[in-house]
Amino acid sequence: MKLYNENNPAPNPRRVRIFLAEKGISIPFVHIPMRQGAHKSPEFMLKNSLGQVPVLELDDGSTLSESIAICRYLEELHPAPALFGEDAWQRARVEMWTRRIEFGLMSRIGAVWINTHKYTAHLGTQYKDFGEASRDRAVKAMHWLNGELQDREFLALERYSMADIVALTTLDFGAFIGIDMPAELEHLGAWHARVSARPSAVA
Ligand SMILES: N[C@@H](CCC(=O)N[C@@H](CS)C(=O)NCC(=O)O)C(=O)O
């Protein structure tokens, strides 16, 4: 088994690396240098027709894309610690929060990235107004998360879960492209410090 990976600041492969670190699992990485377009090479497109990383490849050559699907697969193979929850209620909570972060925050940050950033200008038309509106919506989502976190330590469960991994990688990518967490969001800031202090966060 191996993971086709790109280094930081790419947020989606980082989800898998943090997940692996939390599980104490080690698998070989194959670096796909995105700045050189390696993710769009004909060879890599055979592994993921969207030309995106991460991709998990099994020893028989079969491939799995989508960071969360990859982590779900690895959770089945290595159940402890249960990062997707231990029972029906916990699993549903992790799903709920993972989806909320992906749709409510990551989609907005992604829209800022694609429509306003100089690094993506070569990819096609940038719709600057849409990008700037998405920035406002991303910051609004941070305010909402701050309220949610006022009386709990982690997003979905009473302990760390996949939802925290998705939120951490999303917010750190947002900061990389200039969407900082407003300093007054003390609960979100405390949560961010808490999850960033875990050894896995350096992944
Ligand atoms: N939903 C996918 C998103 C994967 C993705 O967008 N990866 C980025 C790198 S962080 C990428 O490969 N972008 C290149 C592209 O979309 O063409 C996942 O969770 O794995």
JSON list of C-alpha atoms and ligand atoms in Angstrom, two decimals:
[
{"chain": "A", "resi": 1, "resn": "MET", "atom": "CA", "xyz": [0.00, 0.00, 0.00]},
{"chain": "A", "resi": 2, "resn": "LYS", "atom": "CA", "xyz": [1.24, 3.55, -0.73]},
{"chain": "A", "resi": 3, "resn": "LEU", "atom": "CA", "xyz": [-0.06, 7.09, -0.63]},
{"chain": "A", "resi": 4, "resn": "TYR", "atom": "CA", "xyz": [0.37, 9.55, -3.49]},
{"chain": "A", "resi": 5, "resn": "ASN", "atom": "CA", "xyz": [0.99, 12.71, -1.57]},
{"chain": "A", "resi": 6, "resn": "GLU", "atom": "CA", "xyz": [1.80, 16.38, -1.86]},
{"chain": "A", "resi": 7, "resn": "ASN", "atom": "CA", "xyz": [3.39, 18.36, 0.95]},
{"chain": "A", "resi": 8, "resn": "ASN", "atom": "CA", "xyz": [1.96, 21.37, 2.77]},
{"chain": "A", "resi": 9, "resn": "PRO", "atom": "CA", "xyz": [0.16, 23.61, 2.16]},
{"chain": "A", "resi": 10, "resn": "ALA", "atom": "CA", "xyz": [-1.98, 21.07, 0.18]},
{"chain": "A", "resi": 11, "resn": "PRO", "atom": "CA", "xyz": [-4.79, 20.45, 2.72]},
{"chain": "A", "resi": 12, "resn": "ASN", "atom": "CA", "xyz": [-6.30, 17.17, 1.48]},
{"chain": "A", "resi": 13, "resn": "PRO", "atom": "CA", "xyz": [-3.21, 14.93, 1.62]},
{"chain": "A", "resi": 14, "resn": "ARG", "atom": "CA", "xyz": [-2.46, 16.47, 5.03]},
{"chain": "A", "resi": 15, "resn": "ARG", "atom": "CA", "xyz": [-5.76, 15.10, 6.33]},
{"chain": "A", "resi": 16, "resn": "VAL", "atom": "CA", "xyz": [-4.53, 11.60, 5.58]},
{"chain": "A", "resi": 17, "resn": "ARG", "atom": "CA", "xyz": [-1.06, 12.23, 7.03]},
{"chain": "A", "resi": 18, "resn": "ILE", "atom": "CA", "xyz": [-2.55, 13.53, 10.30]},
{"chain": "A", "resi": 19, "resn": "PHE", "atom": "CA", "xyz": [-4.93, 10.57, 10.40]},
{"chain": "A", "resi": 20, "resn": "LEU", "atom": "CA", "xyz": [-2.02, 8.14, 9.92]},
{"chain": "A", "resi": 21, "resn": "ALA", "atom": "CA", "xyz": [-0.01, 9.88, 12.65]},
{"chain": "A", "resi": 22, "resn": "GLU", "atom": "CA", "xyz": [-2.95, 9.69, 15.08]},
{"chain": "A", "resi": 23, "resn": "LYS", "atom": "CA", "xyz": [-3.28, 5.97, 14.34]},
{"chain": "A", "resi": 24, "resn": "GLY", "atom": "CA", "xyz": [0.46, 5.33, 14.56]},
{"chain": "A", "resi": 25, "resn": "ILE", "atom": "CA", "xyz": [0.42, 3.82, 11.06]},
{"chain": "A", "resi": 26, "resn": "SER", "atom": "CA", "xyz": [3.25, 4.28, 8.61]},
{"chain": "A", "resi": 27, "resn": "ILE", "atom": "CA", "xyz": [2.89, 3.71, 4.86]},
{"chain": "A", "resi": 28, "resn": "PRO", "atom": "CA", "xyz": [5.21, 4.77, 2.04]},
{"chain": "A", "resi": 29, "resn": "PHE", "atom": "CA", "xyz": [4.52, 8.13, 0.37]},
{"chain": "A", "resi": 30, "resn": "VAL", "atom": "CA", "xyz": [5.07, 8.90, -3.30]},
{"chain": "A", "resi": 31, "resn": "HIS", "atom": "CA", "xyz": [5.57, 12.61, -3.84]},
{"chain": "A", "resi": 32, "resn": "ILE", "atom": "CA", "xyz": [3.44, 14.15, -6.60]},
{"chain": "A", "resi": 33, "resn": "PRO", "atom": "CA", "xyz": [4.89, 17.63, -7.20]},
{"chain": "A", "resi": 34, "resn": "MET", "atom": "CA", "xyz": [1.81, 19.66, -8.11]},
{"chain": "A", "resi": 35, "resn": "ARG", "atom": "CA", "xyz": [3.73, 22.78, -9.11]},
{"chain": "A", "resi": 36, "resn": "GLN", "atom": "CA", "xyz": [5.26, 20.73, -11.89]},
{"chain": "A", "resi": 37, "resn": "GLY", "atom": "CA", "xyz": [1.84, 19.42, -12.90]},
{"chain": "A", "resi": 38, "resn": "ALA", "atom": "CA", "xyz": [2.59, 15.82, -11.90]},
{"chain": "A", "resi": 39, "resn": "HIS", "atom": "CA", "xyz": [-1.02, 15.38, -10.72]},
{"chain": "A", "resi": 40, "resn": "LYS", "atom": "CA", "xyz": [-2.22, 15.94, -14.32]},
{"chain": "A", "resi": 41, "resn": "SER", "atom": "CA", "xyz": [0.26, 13.57, -15.98]},
{"chain": "A", "resi": 42, "resn": "PRO", "atom": "CA", "xyz": [-1.33, 10.79, -18.07]},
{"chain": "A", "resi": 43, "resn": "GLU", "atom": "CA", "xyz": [0.20, 8.23, -15.69]},
{"chain": "A", "resi": 44, "resn": "PHE", "atom": "CA", "xyz": [-1.31, 9.84, -12.59]},
{"chain": "A", "resi": 45, "resn": "MET", "atom": "CA", "xyz": [-4.68, 10.48, -14.28]},
{"chain": "A", "resi": 46, "resn": "LEU", "atom": "CA", "xyz": [-5.00, 6.71, -14.60]},
{"chain": "A", "resi": 47, "resn": "LYS", "atom": "CA", "xyz": [-4.91, 6.52, -10.80]},
{"chain": "A", "resi": 48, "resn": "ASN", "atom": "CA", "xyz": [-7.41, 9.39, -10.29]},
{"chain": "A", "resi": 49, "resn": "SER", "atom": "CA", "xyz": [-9.27, 10.70, -13.32]},
{"chain": "A", "resi": 50, "resn": "LEU", "atom": "CA", "xyz": [-9.76, 14.04, -11.52]},
{"chain": "A", "resi": 51, "resn": "GLY", "atom": "CA", "xyz": [-5.99, 14.50, -11.29]},
{"chain": "A", "resi": 52, "resn": "GLN", "atom": "CA", "xyz": [-6.09, 15.18, -7.56]},
{"chain": "A", "resi": 53, "resn": "VAL", "atom": "CA", "xyz": [-4.14, 14.05, -4.53]},
{"chain": "A", "resi": 54, "resn": "PRO", "atom": "CA", "xyz": [-4.24, 12.15, -2.24]},
{"chain": "A", "resi": 55, "resn": "VAL", "atom": "CA", "xyz": [-4.61, 8.70, -3.80]},
{"chain": "A", "resi": 56, "resn": "LEU", "atom": "CA", "xyz": [-4.16, 5.44, -1.92]},
{"chain": "A", "resi": 57, "resn": "GLU", "atom": "CA", "xyz": [-2.87, 2.55, -4.00]},
{"chain": "A", "resi": 58, "resn": "LEU", "atom": "CA", "xyz": [-3.14, -1.02, -2.77]},
{"chain": "A", "resi": 59, "resn": "ASP", "atom": "CA", "xyz": [-0.55, -3.70, -3.49]},
{"chain": "A", "resi": 60, "resn": "ASP", "atom": "CA", "xyz": [-2.76, -5.12, -6.27]},
{"chain": "A", "resi": 61, "resn": "GLY", "atom": "CA", "xyz": [-2.72, -1.71, -8.03]},
{"chain": "A", "resi": 62, "resn": "SER", "atom": "CA", "xyz": [-6.31, -0.72, -7.21]},
{"chain": "A", "resi": 63, "resn": "THR", "atom": "CA", "xyz": [-6.70, 2.92, -6.21]},
{"chain": "A", "resi": 64, "resn": "LEU", "atom": "CA", "xyz": [-8.86, 4.97, -3.88]},
{"chain": "A", "resi": 65, "resn": "SER", "atom": "CA", "xyz": [-9.31, 8.75, -4.07]},
{"chain": "A", "resi": 66, "resn": "GLU", "atom": "CA", "xyz": [-10.98, 11.27, -1.71]},
{"chain": "A", "resi": 67, "resn": "SER", "atom": "CA", "xyz": [-9.18, 11.88, 1.55]},
{"chain": "A", "resi": 68, "resn": "ILE", "atom": "CA", "xyz": [-12.15, 10.94, 3.72]},
{"chain": "A", "resi": 69, "resn": "ALA", "atom": "CA", "xyz": [-12.78, 7.69, 1.82]},
{"chain": "A", "resi": 70, "resn": "ILE", "atom": "CA", "xyz": [-9.10, 6.83, 2.24]},
{"chain": "A", "resi": 71, "resn": "CYS", "atom": "CA", "xyz": [-9.27, 7.49, 5.97]},
{"chain": "A", "resi": 72, "resn": "ARG", "atom": "CA", "xyz": [-12.48, 5.46, 6.31]},
{"chain": "A", "resi": 73, "resn": "TYR", "atom": "CA", "xyz": [-10.76, 2.53, 4.60]},
{"chain": "A", "resi": 74, "resn": "LEU", "atom": "CA", "xyz": [-7.76, 2.81, 6.91]},
{"chain": "A", "resi": 75, "resn": "GLU", "atom": "CA", "xyz": [-10.07, 3.04, 9.94]},
{"chain": "A", "resi": 76, "resn": "GLU", "atom": "CA", "xyz": [-11.59, -0.34, 9.00]},
{"chain": "A", "resi": 77, "resn": "LEU", "atom": "CA", "xyz": [-8.11, -1.85, 8.86]},
{"chain": "A", "resi": 78, "resn": "HIS", "atom": "CA", "xyz": [-6.90, -0.13, 12.03]},
{"chain": "A", "resi": 79, "resn": "PRO", "atom": "CA", "xyz": [-9.95, 0.49, 14.24]},
{"chain": "A", "resi": 80, "resn": "ALA", "atom": "CA", "xyz": [-8.19, 2.01, 17.26]},
{"chain": "A", "resi": 81, "resn": "PRO", "atom": "CA", "xyz": [-8.28, 4.83, 18.12]},
{"chain": "A", "resi": 82, "resn": "ALA", "atom": "CA", "xyz": [-11.68, 5.23, 16.46]},
{"chain": "A", "resi": 83, "resn": "LEU", "atom": "CA", "xyz": [-11.39, 8.55, 14.67]},
{"chain": "A", "resi": 84, "resn": "PHE", "atom": "CA", "xyz": [-14.78, 8.17, 12.96]},
{"chain": "A", "resi": 85, "resn": "GLY", "atom": "CA", "xyz": [-16.56, 7.33, 16.24]},
{"chain": "A", "resi": 86, "resn": "GLU", "atom": "CA", "xyz": [-17.28, 4.14, 18.16]},
{"chain": "A", "resi": 87, "resn": "ASP", "atom": "CA", "xyz": [-21.05, 3.70, 17.88]},
{"chain": "A", "resi": 88, "resn": "ALA", "atom": "CA", "xyz": [-23.95, 4.80, 15.69]},
{"chain": "A", "resi": 89, "resn": "TRP", "atom": "CA", "xyz": [-24.38, 8.14, 17.45]},
{"chain": "A", "resi": 90, "resn": "GLN", "atom": "CA", "xyz": [-20.69, 9.02, 17.41]},
{"chain": "A", "resi": 91, "resn": "ARG", "atom": "CA", "xyz": [-20.26, 7.99, 13.78]},
{"chain": "A", "resi": 92, "resn": "ALA", "atom": "CA", "xyz": [-23.22, 10.17, 12.82]},
{"chain": "A", "resi": 93, "resn": "ARG", "atom": "CA", "xyz": [-21.82, 13.12, 14.78]},
{"chain": "A", "resi": 94, "resn": "VAL", "atom": "CA", "xyz": [-18.47, 12.81, 13.03]},
{"chain": "A", "resi": 95, "resn": "GLU", "atom": "CA", "xyz": [-20.23, 12.61, 9.67]},
{"chain": "A", "resi": 96, "resn": "MET", "atom": "CA", "xyz": [-22.37, 15.63, 10.49]},
{"chain": "A", "resi": 97, "resn": "TRP", "atom": "CA", "xyz": [-19.39, 17.78, 11.43]},
{"chain": "A", "resi": 98, "resn": "THR", "atom": "CA", "xyz": [-17.18, 16.59, 8.62]},
{"chain": "A", "resi": 99, "resn": "ARG", "atom": "CA", "xyz": [-19.86, 17.50, 6.09]},
{"chain": "A", "resi": 100, "resn": "ARG", "atom": "CA", "xyz": [-20.47, 20.86, 7.76]},
{"chain": "A", "resi": 101, "resn": "ILE", "atom": "CA", "xyz": [-16.79, 21.74, 7.55]},
{"chain": "A", "resi": 102, "resn": "GLU", "atom": "CA", "xyz": [-16.47, 20.57, 3.95]},
{"chain": "A", "resi": 103, "resn": "PHE", "atom": "CA", "xyz": [-19.60, 22.33, 2.68]},
{"chain": "A", "resi": 104, "resn": "GLY", "atom": "CA", "xyz": [-19.66, 25.33, 5.01]},
{"chain": "A", "resi": 105, "resn": "LEU", "atom": "CA", "xyz": [-15.98, 26.20, 5.18]},
{"chain": "A", "resi": 106, "resn": "MET", "atom": "CA", "xyz": [-13.79, 24.25, 2.76]},
{"chain": "A", "resi": 107, "resn": "SER", "atom": "CA", "xyz": [-16.00, 25.02, -0.24]},
{"chain": "A", "resi": 108, "resn": "ARG", "atom": "CA", "xyz": [-15.78, 28.76, 0.54]},
{"chain": "A", "resi": 109, "resn": "ILE", "atom": "CA", "xyz": [-12.03, 28.71, 1.11]},
{"chain": "A", "resi": 110, "resn": "GLY", "atom": "CA", "xyz": [-11.62, 26.70, -2.08]},
{"chain": "A", "resi": 111, "resn": "ALA", "atom": "CA", "xyz": [-13.63, 29.32, -3.98]},
{"chain": "A", "resi": 112, "resn": "VAL", "atom": "CA", "xyz": [-11.36, 32.09, -2.66]},
{"chain": "A", "resi": 113, "resn": "TRP", "atom": "CA", "xyz": [-8.32, 30.04, -3.72]},
{"chain": "A", "resi": 114, "resn": "ILE", "atom": "CA", "xyz": [-9.59, 29.35, -7.23]},
{"chain": "A", "resi": 115, "resn": "ASN", "atom": "CA", "xyz": [-11.06, 32.79, -7.90]},
{"chain": "A", "resi": 116, "resn": "THR", "atom": "CA", "xyz": [-8.64, 35.24, -6.28]},
{"chain": "A", "resi": 117, "resn": "HIS", "atom": "CA", "xyz": [-5.21, 33.71, -5.69]},
{"chain": "A", "resi": 118, "resn": "LYS", "atom": "CA", "xyz": [-2.22, 34.42, -7.93]},
{"chain": "A", "resi": 119, "resn": "TYR", "atom": "CA", "xyz": [-1.16, 30.76, -7.80]},
{"chain": "A", "resi": 120, "resn": "THR", "atom": "CA", "xyz": [-4.38, 29.64, -9.50]},
{"chain": "A", "resi": 121, "resn": "ALA", "atom": "CA", "xyz": [-4.64, 32.47, -12.05]},
{"chain": "A", "resi": 122, "resn": "HIS", "atom": "CA", "xyz": [-3.27, 30.22, -14.80]},
{"chain": "A", "resi": 123, "resn": "LEU", "atom": "CA", "xyz": [-6.08, 27.68, -14.32]},
{"chain": "A", "resi": 124, "resn": "GLY", "atom": "CA", "xyz": [-8.77, 29.75, -16.06]},
{"chain": "A", "resi": 125, "resn": "THR", "atom": "CA", "xyz": [-11.09, 32.69, -15.57]},
{"chain": "A", "resi": 126, "resn": "GLN", "atom": "CA", "xyz": [-11.15, 33.98, -12.02]},
{"chain": "A", "resi": 127, "resn": "TYR", "atom": "CA", "xyz": [-14.48, 35.36, -10.82]},
{"chain": "A", "resi": 128, "resn": "LYS", "atom": "CA", "xyz": [-13.10, 37.90, -8.34]},
{"chain": "A", "resi": 129, "resn": "ASP", "atom": "CA", "xyz": [-16.48, 39.05, -6.96]},
{"chain": "A", "resi": 130, "resn": "PHE", "atom": "CA", "xyz": [-17.47, 35.48, -6.24]},
{"chain": "A", "resi": 131, "resn": "GLY", "atom": "CA", "xyz": [-14.06, 34.87, -4.64]},
{"chain": "A", "resi": 132, "resn": "GLU", "atom": "CA", "xyz": [-14.40, 37.90, -2.37]},
{"chain": "A", "resi": 133, "resn": "ALA", "atom": "CA", "xyz": [-17.98, 36.99, -1.42]},
{"chain": "A", "resi": 134, "resn": "SER", "atom": "CA", "xyz": [-16.69, 33.51, -0.55]},
{"chain": "A", "resi": 135, "resn": "ARG", "atom": "CA", "xyz": [-14.04, 35.08, 1.71]},
{"chain": "A", "resi": 136, "resn": "ASP", "atom": "CA", "xyz": [-16.79, 36.85, 3.66]},
{"chain": "A", "resi": 137, "resn": "ARG", "atom": "CA", "xyz": [-18.76, 33.61, 3.91]},
{"chain": "A", "resi": 138, "resn": "ALA", "atom": "CA", "xyz": [-15.69, 31.70, 5.13]},
{"chain": "A", "resi": 139, "resn": "VAL", "atom": "CA", "xyz": [-15.14, 34.26, 7.89]},
{"chain": "A", "resi": 140, "resn": "LYS", "atom": "CA", "xyz": [-18.84, 34.07, 8.78]},
{"chain": "A", "resi": 141, "resn": "ALA", "atom": "CA", "xyz": [-18.50, 30.30, 9.09]},
{"chain": "A", "resi": 142, "resn": "MET", "atom": "CA", "xyz": [-15.57, 30.83, 11.47]},
{"chain": "A", "resi": 143, "resn": "HIS", "atom": "CA", "xyz": [-17.79, 33.00, 13.68]},
{"chain": "A", "resi": 144, "resn": "TRP", "atom": "CA", "xyz": [-20.41, 30.23, 13.69]},
{"chain": "A", "resi": 145, "resn": "LEU", "atom": "CA", "xyz": [-17.78, 27.64, 14.64]},
{"chain": "A", "resi": 146, "resn": "ASN", "atom": "CA", "xyz": [-16.58, 29.89, 17.44]},
{"chain": "A", "resi": 147, "resn": "GLY", "atom": "CA", "xyz": [-20.07, 29.82, 18.94]},
{"chain": "A", "resi": 148, "resn": "GLU", "atom": "CA", "xyz": [-20.29, 26.05, 18.55]},
{"chain": "A", "resi": 149, "resn": "LEU", "atom": "CA", "xyz": [-16.99, 25.56, 20.38]},
{"chain": "A", "resi": 150, "resn": "GLN", "atom": "CA", "xyz": [-17.78, 27.77, 23.35]},
{"chain": "A", "resi": 151, "resn": "ASP", "atom": "CA", "xyz": [-18.64, 24.84, 25.60]},
{"chain": "A", "resi": 152, "resn": "ARG", "atom": "CA", "xyz": [-16.75, 21.89, 24.19]},
{"chain": "A", "resi": 153, "resn": "GLU", "atom": "CA", "xyz": [-13.17, 20.90, 23.46]},
{"chain": "A", "resi": 154, "resn": "PHE", "atom": "CA", "xyz": [-13.60, 19.16, 20.12]},
{"chain": "A", "resi": 155, "resn": "LEU", "atom": "CA", "xyz": [-15.98, 19.56, 17.21]},
{"chain": "A", "resi": 156, "resn": "ALA", "atom": "CA", "xyz": [-17.96, 16.34, 17.00]},
{"chain": "A", "resi": 157, "resn": "LEU", "atom": "CA", "xyz": [-17.21, 14.24, 20.09]},
{"chain": "A", "resi": 158, "resn": "GLU", "atom": "CA", "xyz": [-15.83, 14.67, 23.58]},
{"chain": "A", "resi": 159, "resn": "ARG", "atom": "CA", "xyz": [-12.53, 13.61, 22.11]},
{"chain": "A", "resi": 160, "resn": "TYR", "atom": "CA", "xyz": [-10.54, 14.25, 18.96]},
{"chain": "A", "resi": 161, "resn": "SER", "atom": "CA", "xyz": [-12.04, 12.90, 15.72]},
{"chain": "A", "resi": 162, "resn": "MET", "atom": "CA", "xyz": [-11.83, 13.05, 11.92]},
{"chain": "A", "resi": 163, "resn": "ALA", "atom": "CA", "xyz": [-13.97, 16.20, 12.03]},
{"chain": "A", "resi": 164, "resn": "ASP", "atom": "CA", "xyz": [-11.19, 18.00, 13.92]},
{"chain": "A", "resi": 165, "resn": "ILE", "atom": "CA", "xyz": [-8.67, 16.85, 11.31]},
{"chain": "A", "resi": 166, "resn": "VAL", "atom": "CA", "xyz": [-10.80, 18.22, 8.48]},
{"chain": "A", "resi": 167, "resn": "ALA", "atom": "CA", "xyz": [-11.35, 21.53, 10.28]},
{"chain": "A", "resi": 168, "resn": "LEU", "atom": "CA", "xyz": [-7.68, 21.96, 11.20]},
{"chain": "A", "resi": 169, "resn": "THR", "atom": "CA", "xyz": [-6.39, 21.33, 7.69]},
{"chain": "A", "resi": 170, "resn": "THR", "atom": "CA", "xyz": [-9.06, 23.60, 6.23]},
{"chain": "A", "resi": 171, "resn": "LEU", "atom": "CA", "xyz": [-8.36, 26.53, 8.57]},
{"chain": "A", "resi": 172, "resn": "ASP", "atom": "CA", "xyz": [-4.60, 26.20, 8.12]},
{"chain": "A", "resi": 173, "resn": "PHE", "atom": "CA", "xyz": [-5.00, 26.26, 4.35]},
{"chain": "A", "resi": 174, "resn": "GLY", "atom": "CA", "xyz": [-7.27, 29.30, 4.72]},
{"chain": "A", "resi": 175, "resn": "ALA", "atom": "CA", "xyz": [-4.52, 31.05, 6.69]},
{"chain": "A", "resi": 176, "resn": "PHE", "atom": "CA", "xyz": [-2.00, 30.15, 3.98]},
{"chain": "A", "resi": 177, "resn": "ILE", "atom": "CA", "xyz": [-4.10, 31.95, 1.38]},
{"chain": "A", "resi": 178, "resn": "GLY", "atom": "CA", "xyz": [-4.73, 34.94, 3.64]},
{"chain": "A", "resi": 179, "resn": "ILE", "atom": "CA", "xyz": [-8.05, 34.10, 5.30]},
{"chain": "A", "resi": 180, "resn": "ASP", "atom": "CA", "xyz": [-7.03, 34.41, 8.92]},
{"chain": "A", "resi": 181, "resn": "MET", "atom": "CA", "xyz": [-9.19, 33.48, 11.87]},
{"chain": "A", "resi": 182, "resn": "PRO", "atom": "CA", "xyz": [-10.33, 36.76, 13.46]},
{"chain": "A", "resi": 183, "resn": "ALA", "atom": "CA", "xyz": [-8.39, 37.19, 16.72]},
{"chain": "A", "resi": 184, "resn": "GLU", "atom": "CA", "xyz": [-11.58, 37.82, 18.72]},
{"chain": "A", "resi": 185, "resn": "LEU", "atom": "CA", "xyz": [-12.84, 34.27, 18.04]},
{"chain": "A", "resi": 186, "resn": "GLU", "atom": "CA", "xyz": [-11.44, 33.00, 21.32]},
{"chain": "A", "resi": 187, "resn": "HIS", "atom": "CA", "xyz": [-13.14, 29.58, 21.40]},
{"chain": "A", "resi": 188, "resn": "LEU", "atom": "CA", "xyz": [-12.12, 28.75, 17.85]},
{"chain": "A", "resi": 189, "resn": "GLY", "atom": "CA", "xyz": [-8.62, 30.02, 18.64]},
{"chain": "A", "resi": 190, "resn": "ALA", "atom": "CA", "xyz": [-8.40, 27.84, 21.77]},
{"chain": "A", "resi": 191, "resn": "TRP", "atom": "CA", "xyz": [-9.61, 24.80, 19.82]},
{"chain": "A", "resi": 192, "resn": "HIS", "atom": "CA", "xyz": [-7.06, 25.54, 17.08]},
{"chain": "A", "resi": 193, "resn": "ALA", "atom": "CA", "xyz": [-4.25, 25.78, 19.65]},
{"chain": "A", "resi": 194, "resn": "ARG", "atom": "CA", "xyz": [-5.41, 22.50, 21.25]},
{"chain": "A", "resi": 195, "resn": "VAL", "atom": "CA", "xyz": [-5.48, 20.47, 18.05]},
{"chain": "A", "resi": 196, "resn": "SER", "atom": "CA", "xyz": [-2.29, 22.11, 16.71]},
{"chain": "A", "resi": 197, "resn": "ALA", "atom": "CA", "xyz": [-0.45, 21.04, 19.89]},
{"chain": "A", "resi": 198, "resn": "ARG", "atom": "CA", "xyz": [-1.03, 17.36, 19.10]},
{"chain": "A", "resi": 199, "resn": "PRO", "atom": "CA", "xyz": [2.10, 15.70, 17.66]},
{"chain": "A", "resi": 200, "resn": "SER", "atom": "CA", "xyz": [0.10, 14.66, 14.58]},
{"chain": "A", "resi": 201, "resn": "ALA", "atom": "CA", "xyz": [-0.40, 18.30, 13.55]},
{"chain": "A", "resi": 202, "resn": "VAL", "atom": "CA", "xyz": [3.13, 18.58, 12.17]},
{"chain": "A", "resi": 203, "resn": "ALA", "atom": "CA", "xyz": [2.23, 16.01, 9.51]},
{"chain": "B", "resi": 1, "resn": "LIG", "atom": "N1", "xyz": [-12.27, 15.99, -2.24]},
{"chain": "B", "resi": 1, "resn": "LIG", "atom": "C1", "xyz": [-10.90, 15.65, -2.53]},
{"chain": "B", "resi": 1, "resn": "LIG", "atom": "C2", "xyz": [-10.14, 16.89, -2.92]},
{"chain": "B", "resi": 1, "resn": "LIG", "atom": "C3", "xyz": [-8.75, 16.59, -3.45]},
{"chain": "B", "resi": 1, "resn": "LIG", "atom": "C4", "xyz": [-8.05, 17.85, -3.93]},
{"chain": "B", "resi": 1, "resn": "LIG", "atom": "O1", "xyz": [-8.71, 18.82, -4.36]},
{"chain": "B", "resi": 1, "resn": "LIG", "atom": "N2", "xyz": [-6.73, 17.85, -3.79]},
{"chain": "B", "resi": 1, "resn": "LIG", "atom": "C5", "xyz": [-5.99, 18.99, -4.27]},
{"chain": "B", "resi": 1, "resn": "LIG", "atom": "C6", "xyz": [-4.68, 19.10, -3.48]},
{"chain": "B", "resi": 1, "resn": "LIG", "atom": "S1", "xyz": [-5.00, 19.56, -1.78]},
{"chain": "B", "resi": 1, "resn": "LIG", "atom": "C7", "xyz": [-5.68, 18.79, -5.72]},
{"chain": "B", "resi": 1, "resn": "LIG", "atom": "O2", "xyz": [-5.20, 17.75, -6.08]},
{"chain": "B", "resi": 1, "resn": "LIG", "atom": "N3", "xyz": [-5.98, 19.81, -6.56]},
{"chain": "B", "resi": 1, "resn": "LIG", "atom": "C8", "xyz": [-5.71, 19.78, -7.96]},
{"chain": "B", "resi": 1, "resn": "LIG", "atom": "C9", "xyz": [-6.96, 19.86, -8.79]},
{"chain": "B", "resi": 1, "resn": "LIG", "atom": "O3", "xyz": [-8.08, 19.89, -8.25]},
{"chain": "B", "resi": 1, "resn": "LIG", "atom": "O4", "xyz": [-6.82, 19.88, -9.99]},
{"chain": "B", "resi": 1, "resn": "LIG", "atom": "C10", "xyz": [-10.26, 14.95, -1.32]},
{"chain": "B", "resi": 1, "resn": "LIG", "atom": "O5", "xyz": [-10.78, 15.14, -0.20]},
{"chain": "B", "resi": 1, "resn": "LIG", "atom": "O6", "xyz": [-9.29, 14.23, -1.46]}
]
